Every structure is written in C-alpha cells, then in structure tokens.
C-alpha cells in the first residue's frame, strides 16, 4: 500500500534536497577559496603579481579564482578601513 505523506513531510524532504550542495558547487567554492589564498599571499607580499598568478591558472577556473581574489581583497580593505579607531574632532 502506498504511503501517504503529509504536506509538512513533503516540504521537509524538499528543503533537505535543496540544502545539499552539488559537486559542482563544492568544486567552485574550493576554487574560489584558492583565489582568496592567492590574494592573501599577494597582500602579504609573497606573490608579486595577481595577473601573472591568475594567468598561470587553468582557463576554466579563472572566473572563480578572480571572484575569490576580489572577496579577499574586499575583506582586507574593509578591515583596514573599519578596524581603525575613529577620531572625532573636539567641538
């Protein structure tokens, strides 16, 4: 006899399926993290040129690597700007 599921059970099953990352998404995130590391190495001074480093990477990965580089650079500059104490002029 067929099992009858409640709407809530169906919704929960669908949510569980949607919550899983595909293999492609996991791979893209891994490549993006490598871009973040390359940008961090550049900011630390251990890499001389981001463009040279990027062109040395496989062509099909360069978009995700560049995305990671931008994310790391943004985080670094936001930290540098907003982590500094704000000095107010006395009135």
PDB file of N, CA and C in Angstrom:
ATOM      1  N   UNK A   1       0.840  -1.181   0.000  1.00  0.00           N
ATOM      2  CA  UNK A   1       0.000   0.000   0.000  1.00  0.00           C
ATOM      3  C   UNK A   1       0.887   1.248   0.000  1.00  0.00           C
ATOM      4  N   UNK A   2       0.520   2.224  -0.783  1.00  0.00           N
ATOM      5  CA  UNK A   2       1.312   3.442  -0.916  1.00  0.00           C
ATOM      6  C   UNK A   2       1.257   4.254   0.378  1.00  0.00           C
ATOM      7  N   UNK A   3       2.406   4.858   0.675  1.00  0.00           N
ATOM      8  CA  UNK A   3       2.488   5.684   1.878  1.00  0.00           C
ATOM      9  C   UNK A   3       1.979   7.082   1.552  1.00  0.00           C
ATOM     10  N   UNK A   4       1.132   7.604   2.365  1.00  0.00           N
ATOM     11  CA  UNK A   4       0.615   8.958   2.178  1.00  0.00           C
ATOM     12  C   UNK A   4       1.401   9.875   3.117  1.00  0.00           C
ATOM     13  N   UNK A   5       2.009  10.888   2.518  1.00  0.00           N
ATOM     14  CA  UNK A   5       2.823  11.811   3.306  1.00  0.00           C
ATOM     15  C   UNK A   5       2.077  13.121   3.505  1.00  0.00           C
ATOM     16  N   UNK A   6       2.323  13.709   4.654  1.00  0.00           N
ATOM     17  CA  UNK A   6       1.710  15.000   4.937  1.00  0.00           C
ATOM     18  C   UNK A   6       2.436  16.095   4.154  1.00  0.00           C
ATOM     19  N   UNK A   7       1.794  17.209   4.039  1.00  0.00           N
ATOM     20  CA  UNK A   7       2.399  18.352   3.353  1.00  0.00           C
ATOM     21  C   UNK A   7       3.696  18.751   4.042  1.00  0.00           C
ATOM     22  N   UNK A   8       3.700  18.689   5.357  1.00  0.00           N
ATOM     23  CA  UNK A   8       4.897  19.061   6.114  1.00  0.00           C
ATOM     24  C   UNK A   8       6.049  18.115   5.788  1.00  0.00           C
ATOM     25  N   UNK A   9       5.781  16.824   5.694  1.00  0.00           N
ATOM     26  CA  UNK A   9       6.835  15.863   5.355  1.00  0.00           C
ATOM     27  C   UNK A   9       7.388  16.134   3.963  1.00  0.00           C
ATOM     28  N   UNK A  10       6.521  16.443   3.019  1.00  0.00           N
ATOM     29  CA  UNK A  10       6.960  16.753   1.660  1.00  0.00           C
ATOM     30  C   UNK A  10       7.815  18.021   1.623  1.00  0.00           C
ATOM     31  N   UNK A  11       7.385  19.017   2.366  1.00  0.00           N
ATOM     32  CA  UNK A  11       8.137  20.274   2.433  1.00  0.00           C
ATOM     33  C   UNK A  11       9.513  20.040   3.058  1.00  0.00           C
ATOM     34  N   UNK A  12       9.567  19.263   4.108  1.00  0.00           N
ATOM     35  CA  UNK A  12      10.842  18.988   4.782  1.00  0.00           C
ATOM     36  C   UNK A  12      11.791  18.200   3.877  1.00  0.00           C
ATOM     37  N   UNK A  13      11.264  17.240   3.124  1.00  0.00           N
ATOM     38  CA  UNK A  13      12.102  16.485   2.194  1.00  0.00           C
ATOM     39  C   UNK A  13      12.655  17.386   1.101  1.00  0.00           C
ATOM     40  N   UNK A  14      11.809  18.258   0.590  1.00  0.00           N
ATOM     41  CA  UNK A  14      12.261  19.185  -0.459  1.00  0.00           C
ATOM     42  C   UNK A  14      13.320  20.137   0.084  1.00  0.00           C
ATOM     43  N   UNK A  15      13.115  20.640   1.274  1.00  0.00           N
ATOM     44  CA  UNK A  15      14.094  21.549   1.887  1.00  0.00           C
ATOM     45  C   UNK A  15      15.435  20.844   2.087  1.00  0.00           C
ATOM     46  N   UNK A  16      15.398  19.583   2.475  1.00  0.00           N
ATOM     47  CA  UNK A  16      16.640  18.818   2.669  1.00  0.00           C
ATOM     48  C   UNK A  16      17.374  18.648   1.349  1.00  0.00           C
ATOM     49  N   UNK A  17      16.642  18.374   0.258  1.00  0.00           N
ATOM     50  CA  UNK A  17      17.272  18.231  -1.054  1.00  0.00           C
ATOM     51  C   UNK A  17      17.869  19.549  -1.522  1.00  0.00           C
ATOM     52  N   UNK A  18      17.180  20.644  -1.250  1.00  0.00           N
ATOM     53  CA  UNK A  18      17.657  21.953  -1.685  1.00  0.00           C
ATOM     54  C   UNK A  18      18.881  22.390  -0.889  1.00  0.00           C
ATOM     55  N   UNK A  19      18.995  21.932   0.350  1.00  0.00           N
ATOM     56  CA  UNK A  19      20.092  22.336   1.216  1.00  0.00           C
ATOM     57  C   UNK A  19      21.429  21.714   0.859  1.00  0.00           C
ATOM     58  N   UNK A  20      21.412  20.647   0.086  1.00  0.00           N
ATOM     59  CA  UNK A  20      22.656  19.971  -0.285  1.00  0.00           C
ATOM     60  C   UNK A  20      23.318  20.689  -1.447  1.00  0.00           C
ATOM     61  N   UNK A  21      24.617  20.874  -1.334  1.00  0.00           N
ATOM     62  CA  UNK A  21      25.372  21.479  -2.427  1.00  0.00           C
ATOM     63  C   UNK A  21      25.745  20.406  -3.441  1.00  0.00           C
ATOM     64  N   UNK A  22      25.682  20.774  -4.695  1.00  0.00           N
ATOM     65  CA  UNK A  22      26.069  19.830  -5.740  1.00  0.00           C
ATOM     66  C   UNK A  22      27.595  19.717  -5.766  1.00  0.00           C
ATOM     67  N   UNK A  23      28.082  18.684  -6.434  1.00  0.00           N
ATOM     68  CA  UNK A  23      29.532  18.511  -6.555  1.00  0.00           C
ATOM     69  C   UNK A  23      30.163  19.708  -7.258  1.00  0.00           C
ATOM     70  N   UNK A  24      29.456  20.240  -8.247  1.00  0.00           N
ATOM     71  CA  UNK A  24      29.972  21.400  -8.981  1.00  0.00           C
ATOM     72  C   UNK A  24      30.080  22.621  -8.067  1.00  0.00           C
ATOM     73  N   UNK A  25      29.072  22.836  -7.220  1.00  0.00           N
ATOM     74  CA  UNK A  25      29.105  23.968  -6.294  1.00  0.00           C
ATOM     75  C   UNK A  25      30.242  23.827  -5.286  1.00  0.00           C
ATOM     76  N   UNK A  26      30.470  22.617  -4.815  1.00  0.00           N
ATOM     77  CA  UNK A  26      31.569  22.369  -3.877  1.00  0.00           C
ATOM     78  C   UNK A  26      32.906  22.663  -4.553  1.00  0.00           C
ATOM     79  N   UNK A  27      33.053  22.221  -5.806  1.00  0.00           N
ATOM     80  CA  UNK A  27      34.287  22.457  -6.557  1.00  0.00           C
ATOM     81  C   UNK A  27      34.501  23.948  -6.807  1.00  0.00           C
ATOM     82  N   UNK A  28      33.437  24.671  -7.160  1.00  0.00           N
ATOM     83  CA  UNK A  28      33.549  26.115  -7.381  1.00  0.00           C
ATOM     84  C   UNK A  28      33.973  26.836  -6.114  1.00  0.00           C
ATOM     85  N   UNK A  29      33.429  26.420  -4.978  1.00  0.00           N
ATOM     86  CA  UNK A  29      33.801  27.045  -3.705  1.00  0.00           C
ATOM     87  C   UNK A  29      35.269  26.769  -3.382  1.00  0.00           C
ATOM     88  N   UNK A  30      35.725  25.563  -3.669  1.00  0.00           N
ATOM     89  CA  UNK A  30      37.127  25.211  -3.431  1.00  0.00           C
ATOM     90  C   UNK A  30      38.049  26.079  -4.292  1.00  0.00           C
ATOM     91  N   UNK A  31      37.679  26.272  -5.542  1.00  0.00           N
ATOM     92  CA  UNK A  31      38.481  27.106  -6.448  1.00  0.00           C
ATOM     93  C   UNK A  31      38.456  28.554  -5.989  1.00  0.00           C
ATOM     94  N   UNK A  32      37.298  29.027  -5.546  1.00  0.00           N
ATOM     95  CA  UNK A  32      37.182  30.394  -5.051  1.00  0.00           C
ATOM     96  C   UNK A  32      38.075  30.599  -3.826  1.00  0.00           C
ATOM     97  N   UNK A  33      38.116  29.615  -2.945  1.00  0.00           N
ATOM     98  CA  UNK A  33      38.988  29.712  -1.765  1.00  0.00           C
ATOM     99  C   UNK A  33      40.460  29.764  -2.165  1.00  0.00           C
ATOM    100  N   UNK A  34      40.823  29.061  -3.250  1.00  0.00           N
ATOM    101  CA  UNK A  34      42.212  29.146  -3.708  1.00  0.00           C
ATOM    102  C   UNK A  34      42.512  30.562  -4.196  1.00  0.00           C
ATOM    103  N   UNK A  35      41.525  31.218  -4.816  1.00  0.00           N
ATOM    104  CA  UNK A  35      41.692  32.615  -5.213  1.00  0.00           C
ATOM    105  C   UNK A  35      41.853  33.535  -4.020  1.00  0.00           C
ATOM    106  N   UNK A  36      41.115  33.242  -2.947  1.00  0.00           N
ATOM    107  CA  UNK A  36      41.249  34.029  -1.724  1.00  0.00           C
ATOM    108  C   UNK A  36      42.657  33.890  -1.154  1.00  0.00           C
ATOM    109  N   UNK A  37      43.193  32.665  -1.207  1.00  0.00           N
ATOM    110  CA  UNK A  37      44.547  32.432  -0.701  1.00  0.00           C
ATOM    111  C   UNK A  37      45.574  33.167  -1.547  1.00  0.00           C
ATOM    112  N   UNK A  38      45.405  33.136  -2.865  1.00  0.00           N
ATOM    113  CA  UNK A  38      46.339  33.851  -3.743  1.00  0.00           C
ATOM    114  C   UNK A  38      46.322  35.353  -3.457  1.00  0.00           C
ATOM    115  N   UNK A  39      45.126  35.914  -3.239  1.00  0.00           N
ATOM    116  CA  UNK A  39      45.022  37.337  -2.915  1.00  0.00           C
ATOM    117  C   UNK A  39      45.670  37.639  -1.568  1.00  0.00           C
ATOM    118  N   UNK A  40      45.477  36.756  -0.597  1.00  0.00           N
ATOM    119  CA  UNK A  40      46.099  36.949   0.716  1.00  0.00           C
ATOM    120  C   UNK A  40      47.621  36.895   0.600  1.00  0.00           C
ATOM    121  N   UNK A  41      48.125  35.968  -0.232  1.00  0.00           N
ATOM    122  CA  UNK A  41      49.575  35.895  -0.459  1.00  0.00           C
ATOM    123  C   UNK A  41      50.085  37.174  -1.102  1.00  0.00           C
ATOM    124  N   UNK A  42      49.313  37.733  -2.027  1.00  0.00           N
ATOM    125  CA  UNK A  42      49.696  38.990  -2.665  1.00  0.00           C
ATOM    126  C   UNK A  42      49.734  40.120  -1.638  1.00  0.00           C
ATOM    127  N   UNK A  43      48.717  40.193  -0.795  1.00  0.00           N
ATOM    128  CA  UNK A  43      48.663  41.244   0.225  1.00  0.00           C
ATOM    129  C   UNK A  43      49.765  41.087   1.264  1.00  0.00           C
ATOM    130  N   UNK A  44      50.218  39.849   1.484  1.00  0.00           N
ATOM    131  CA  UNK A  44      51.323  39.597   2.408  1.00  0.00           C
ATOM    132  C   UNK A  44      52.682  39.852   1.764  1.00  0.00           C
ATOM    133  N   UNK A  45      52.689  40.008   0.435  1.00  0.00           N
ATOM    134  CA  UNK A  45      53.944  40.274  -0.263  1.00  0.00           C
ATOM    135  C   UNK A  45      54.667  39.030  -0.756  1.00  0.00           C
ATOM    136  N   UNK A  46      54.052  37.861  -0.652  1.00  0.00           N
ATOM    137  CA  UNK A  46      54.711  36.636  -1.112  1.00  0.00           C
ATOM    138  C   UNK A  46      54.451  36.352  -2.590  1.00  0.00           C
ATOM    139  N   UNK A  47      53.476  37.054  -3.189  1.00  0.00           N
ATOM    140  CA  UNK A  47      53.199  36.955  -4.626  1.00  0.00           C
ATOM    141  C   UNK A  47      53.360  38.348  -5.211  1.00  0.00           C
ATOM    142  N   UNK A  48      54.095  38.449  -6.314  1.00  0.00           N
ATOM    143  CA  UNK A  48      54.372  39.757  -6.900  1.00  0.00           C
ATOM    144  C   UNK A  48      53.242  40.306  -7.764  1.00  0.00           C
ATOM    145  N   UNK A  49      52.600  39.456  -8.548  1.00  0.00           N
ATOM    146  CA  UNK A  49      51.591  39.934  -9.488  1.00  0.00           C
ATOM    147  C   UNK A  49      50.379  39.013  -9.490  1.00  0.00           C
ATOM    148  N   UNK A  50      49.217  39.596  -9.217  1.00  0.00           N
ATOM    149  CA  UNK A  50      47.991  38.806  -9.257  1.00  0.00           C
ATOM    150  C   UNK A  50      47.656  38.398 -10.691  1.00  0.00           C
ATOM    151  N   UNK A  51      47.885  39.269 -11.646  1.00  0.00           N
ATOM    152  CA  UNK A  51      47.568  38.957 -13.037  1.00  0.00           C
ATOM    153  C   UNK A  51      48.422  37.800 -13.547  1.00  0.00           C
ATOM    154  N   UNK A  52      49.701  37.811 -13.222  1.00  0.00           N
ATOM    155  CA  UNK A  52      50.568  36.713 -13.641  1.00  0.00           C
ATOM    156  C   UNK A  52      50.122  35.419 -12.987  1.00  0.00           C
ATOM    157  N   UNK A  53      49.834  35.486 -11.712  1.00  0.00           N
ATOM    158  CA  UNK A  53      49.377  34.305 -10.978  1.00  0.00           C
ATOM    159  C   UNK A  53      48.065  33.787 -11.548  1.00  0.00           C
ATOM    160  N   UNK A  54      47.157  34.703 -11.883  1.00  0.00           N
ATOM    161  CA  UNK A  54      45.865  34.303 -12.435  1.00  0.00           C
ATOM    162  C   UNK A  54      46.024  33.638 -13.801  1.00  0.00           C
ATOM    163  N   UNK A  55      46.870  34.194 -14.657  1.00  0.00           N
ATOM    164  CA  UNK A  55      47.040  33.614 -15.989  1.00  0.00           C
ATOM    165  C   UNK A  55      47.735  32.253 -15.951  1.00  0.00           C
ATOM    166  N   UNK A  56      48.410  31.943 -14.861  1.00  0.00           N
ATOM    167  CA  UNK A  56      49.045  30.632 -14.699  1.00  0.00           C
ATOM    168  C   UNK A  56      48.041  29.545 -14.311  1.00  0.00           C
ATOM    169  N   UNK A  57      46.834  29.952 -13.930  1.00  0.00           N
ATOM    170  CA  UNK A  57      45.795  29.011 -13.505  1.00  0.00           C
ATOM    171  C   UNK A  57      45.033  28.510 -14.734  1.00  0.00           C
ATOM    172  N   UNK A  58      44.379  27.339 -14.624  1.00  0.00           N
ATOM    173  CA  UNK A  58      43.585  26.833 -15.749  1.00  0.00           C
ATOM    174  C   UNK A  58      42.497  27.833 -16.159  1.00  0.00           C
ATOM    175  N   UNK A  59      42.317  27.998 -17.459  1.00  0.00           N
ATOM    176  CA  UNK A  59      41.366  28.974 -18.005  1.00  0.00           C
ATOM    177  C   UNK A  59      39.963  28.808 -17.430  1.00  0.00           C
ATOM    178  N   UNK A  60      39.491  27.561 -17.299  1.00  0.00           N
ATOM    179  CA  UNK A  60      38.125  27.322 -16.841  1.00  0.00           C
ATOM    180  C   UNK A  60      37.927  27.652 -15.359  1.00  0.00           C
ATOM    181  N   UNK A  61      39.017  27.850 -14.616  1.00  0.00           N
ATOM    182  CA  UNK A  61      38.919  28.166 -13.188  1.00  0.00           C
ATOM    183  C   UNK A  61      39.119  29.650 -12.899  1.00  0.00           C
ATOM    184  N   UNK A  62      39.536  30.417 -13.885  1.00  0.00           N
ATOM    185  CA  UNK A  62      39.928  31.802 -13.638  1.00  0.00           C
ATOM    186  C   UNK A  62      38.802  32.695 -13.133  1.00  0.00           C
ATOM    187  N   UNK A  63      37.581  32.477 -13.580  1.00  0.00           N
ATOM    188  CA  UNK A  63      36.463  33.307 -13.108  1.00  0.00           C
ATOM    189  C   UNK A  63      36.246  33.097 -11.613  1.00  0.00           C
ATOM    190  N   UNK A  64      36.234  31.848 -11.162  1.00  0.00           N
ATOM    191  CA  UNK A  64      36.040  31.570  -9.735  1.00  0.00           C
ATOM    192  C   UNK A  64      37.234  32.018  -8.907  1.00  0.00           C
ATOM    193  N   UNK A  65      38.434  31.876  -9.443  1.00  0.00           N
ATOM    194  CA  UNK A  65      39.628  32.344  -8.734  1.00  0.00           C
ATOM    195  C   UNK A  65      39.579  33.856  -8.571  1.00  0.00           C
ATOM    196  N   UNK A  66      39.223  34.541  -9.648  1.00  0.00           N
ATOM    197  CA  UNK A  66      39.128  36.009  -9.588  1.00  0.00           C
ATOM    198  C   UNK A  66      38.074  36.442  -8.580  1.00  0.00           C
ATOM    199  N   UNK A  67      36.970  35.736  -8.518  1.00  0.00           N
ATOM    200  CA  UNK A  67      35.918  36.036  -7.545  1.00  0.00           C
ATOM    201  C   UNK A  67      36.451  35.914  -6.121  1.00  0.00           C
ATOM    202  N   UNK A  68      37.221  34.871  -5.861  1.00  0.00           N
ATOM    203  CA  UNK A  68      37.833  34.703  -4.542  1.00  0.00           C
ATOM    204  C   UNK A  68      38.835  35.796  -4.226  1.00  0.00           C
ATOM    205  N   UNK A  69      39.594  36.205  -5.238  1.00  0.00           N
ATOM    206  CA  UNK A  69      40.567  37.292  -5.049  1.00  0.00           C
ATOM    207  C   UNK A  69      39.859  38.584  -4.644  1.00  0.00           C
ATOM    208  N   UNK A  70      38.764  38.880  -5.335  1.00  0.00           N
ATOM    209  CA  UNK A  70      38.006  40.099  -5.036  1.00  0.00           C
ATOM    210  C   UNK A  70      37.419  40.036  -3.622  1.00  0.00           C
ATOM    211  N   UNK A  71      36.882  38.888  -3.261  1.00  0.00           N
ATOM    212  CA  UNK A  71      36.299  38.734  -1.928  1.00  0.00           C
ATOM    213  C   UNK A  71      37.348  38.939  -0.833  1.00  0.00           C
ATOM    214  N   UNK A  72      38.519  38.358  -1.023  1.00  0.00           N
ATOM    215  CA  UNK A  72      39.591  38.507  -0.033  1.00  0.00           C
ATOM    216  C   UNK A  72      40.074  39.947   0.031  1.00  0.00           C
ATOM    217  N   UNK A  73      40.234  40.573  -1.132  1.00  0.00           N
ATOM    218  CA  UNK A  73      40.675  41.981  -1.162  1.00  0.00           C
ATOM    219  C   UNK A  73      39.684  42.890  -0.481  1.00  0.00           C
ATOM    220  N   UNK A  74      38.398  42.665  -0.712  1.00  0.00           N
ATOM    221  CA  UNK A  74      37.363  43.477  -0.074  1.00  0.00           C
ATOM    222  C   UNK A  74      37.397  43.311   1.441  1.00  0.00           C
ATOM    223  N   UNK A  75      37.533  42.088   1.892  1.00  0.00           N
ATOM    224  CA  UNK A  75      37.587  41.833   3.334  1.00  0.00           C
ATOM    225  C   UNK A  75      38.802  42.514   3.954  1.00  0.00           C
ATOM    226  N   UNK A  76      39.946  42.444   3.259  1.00  0.00           N
ATOM    227  CA  UNK A  76      41.173  43.057   3.767  1.00  0.00           C
ATOM    228  C   UNK A  76      41.016  44.570   3.896  1.00  0.00           C
ATOM    229  N   UNK A  77      40.509  45.218   2.832  1.00  0.00           N
ATOM    230  CA  UNK A  77      40.393  46.668   2.863  1.00  0.00           C
ATOM    231  C   UNK A  77      39.300  47.130   3.813  1.00  0.00           C
ATOM    232  N   UNK A  78      38.226  46.374   3.940  1.00  0.00           N
ATOM    233  CA  UNK A  78      37.207  46.718   4.929  1.00  0.00           C
ATOM    234  C   UNK A  78      37.791  46.648   6.332  1.00  0.00           C
ATOM    235  N   UNK A  79      38.616  45.645   6.579  1.00  0.00           N
ATOM    236  CA  UNK A  79      39.264  45.533   7.888  1.00  0.00           C
ATOM    237  C   UNK A  79      40.171  46.732   8.124  1.00  0.00           C
ATOM    238  N   UNK A  80      40.984  47.065   7.124  1.00  0.00           N
ATOM    239  CA  UNK A  80      41.920  48.187   7.274  1.00  0.00           C
ATOM    240  C   UNK A  80      41.189  49.499   7.516  1.00  0.00           C
ATOM    241  N   UNK A  81      40.055  49.684   6.844  1.00  0.00           N
ATOM    242  CA  UNK A  81      39.315  50.948   6.975  1.00  0.00           C
ATOM    243  C   UNK A  81      38.532  50.998   8.279  1.00  0.00           C
ATOM    244  N   UNK A  82      37.785  49.931   8.562  1.00  0.00           N
ATOM    245  CA  UNK A  82      36.838  49.986   9.670  1.00  0.00           C
ATOM    246  C   UNK A  82      37.398  49.498  10.996  1.00  0.00           C
ATOM    247  N   UNK A  83      38.550  48.870  11.001  1.00  0.00           N
ATOM    248  CA  UNK A  83      39.117  48.389  12.260  1.00  0.00           C
ATOM    249  C   UNK A  83      39.902  49.481  12.969  1.00  0.00           C
ATOM    250  N   UNK A  84      40.145  50.570  12.266  1.00  0.00           N
ATOM    251  CA  UNK A  84      40.899  51.664  12.871  1.00  0.00           C
ATOM    252  C   UNK A  84      39.977  52.477  13.789  1.00  0.00           C
ATOM    253  N   UNK A  85      40.495  52.930  14.914  1.00  0.00           N
ATOM    254  CA  UNK A  85      39.665  53.764  15.793  1.00  0.00           C
ATOM    255  C   UNK A  85      39.307  55.073  15.097  1.00  0.00           C
ATOM    256  N   UNK A  86      38.106  55.510  15.315  1.00  0.00           N
ATOM    257  CA  UNK A  86      37.641  56.764  14.730  1.00  0.00           C
ATOM    258  C   UNK A  86      37.973  57.892  15.686  1.00  0.00           C
ATOM    259  N   UNK A  87      38.614  58.927  15.158  1.00  0.00           N
ATOM    260  CA  UNK A  87      38.964  60.073  15.984  1.00  0.00           C
ATOM    261  C   UNK A  87      38.024  61.222  15.624  1.00  0.00           C
ATOM    262  N   UNK A  88      37.372  61.765  16.619  1.00  0.00           N
ATOM    263  CA  UNK A  88      36.450  62.845  16.400  1.00  0.00           C
ATOM    264  C   UNK A  88      37.108  64.146  16.831  1.00  0.00           C
ATOM    265  N   UNK A  89      36.853  65.173  16.057  1.00  0.00           N
ATOM    266  CA  UNK A  89      37.370  66.488  16.432  1.00  0.00           C
ATOM    267  C   UNK A  89      36.547  67.021  17.601  1.00  0.00           C
ATOM    268  N   UNK A  90      37.241  67.692  18.506  1.00  0.00           N
ATOM    269  CA  UNK A  90      36.518  68.265  19.633  1.00  0.00           C
ATOM    270  C   UNK A  90      35.848  69.548  19.168  1.00  0.00           C
ATOM    271  N   UNK A  91      34.623  69.760  19.611  1.00  0.00           N
ATOM    272  CA  UNK A  91      33.874  70.959  19.228  1.00  0.00           C
ATOM    273  C   UNK A  91      34.208  72.118  20.096  1.00  0.00           C
TER     274      UNK A  91
END
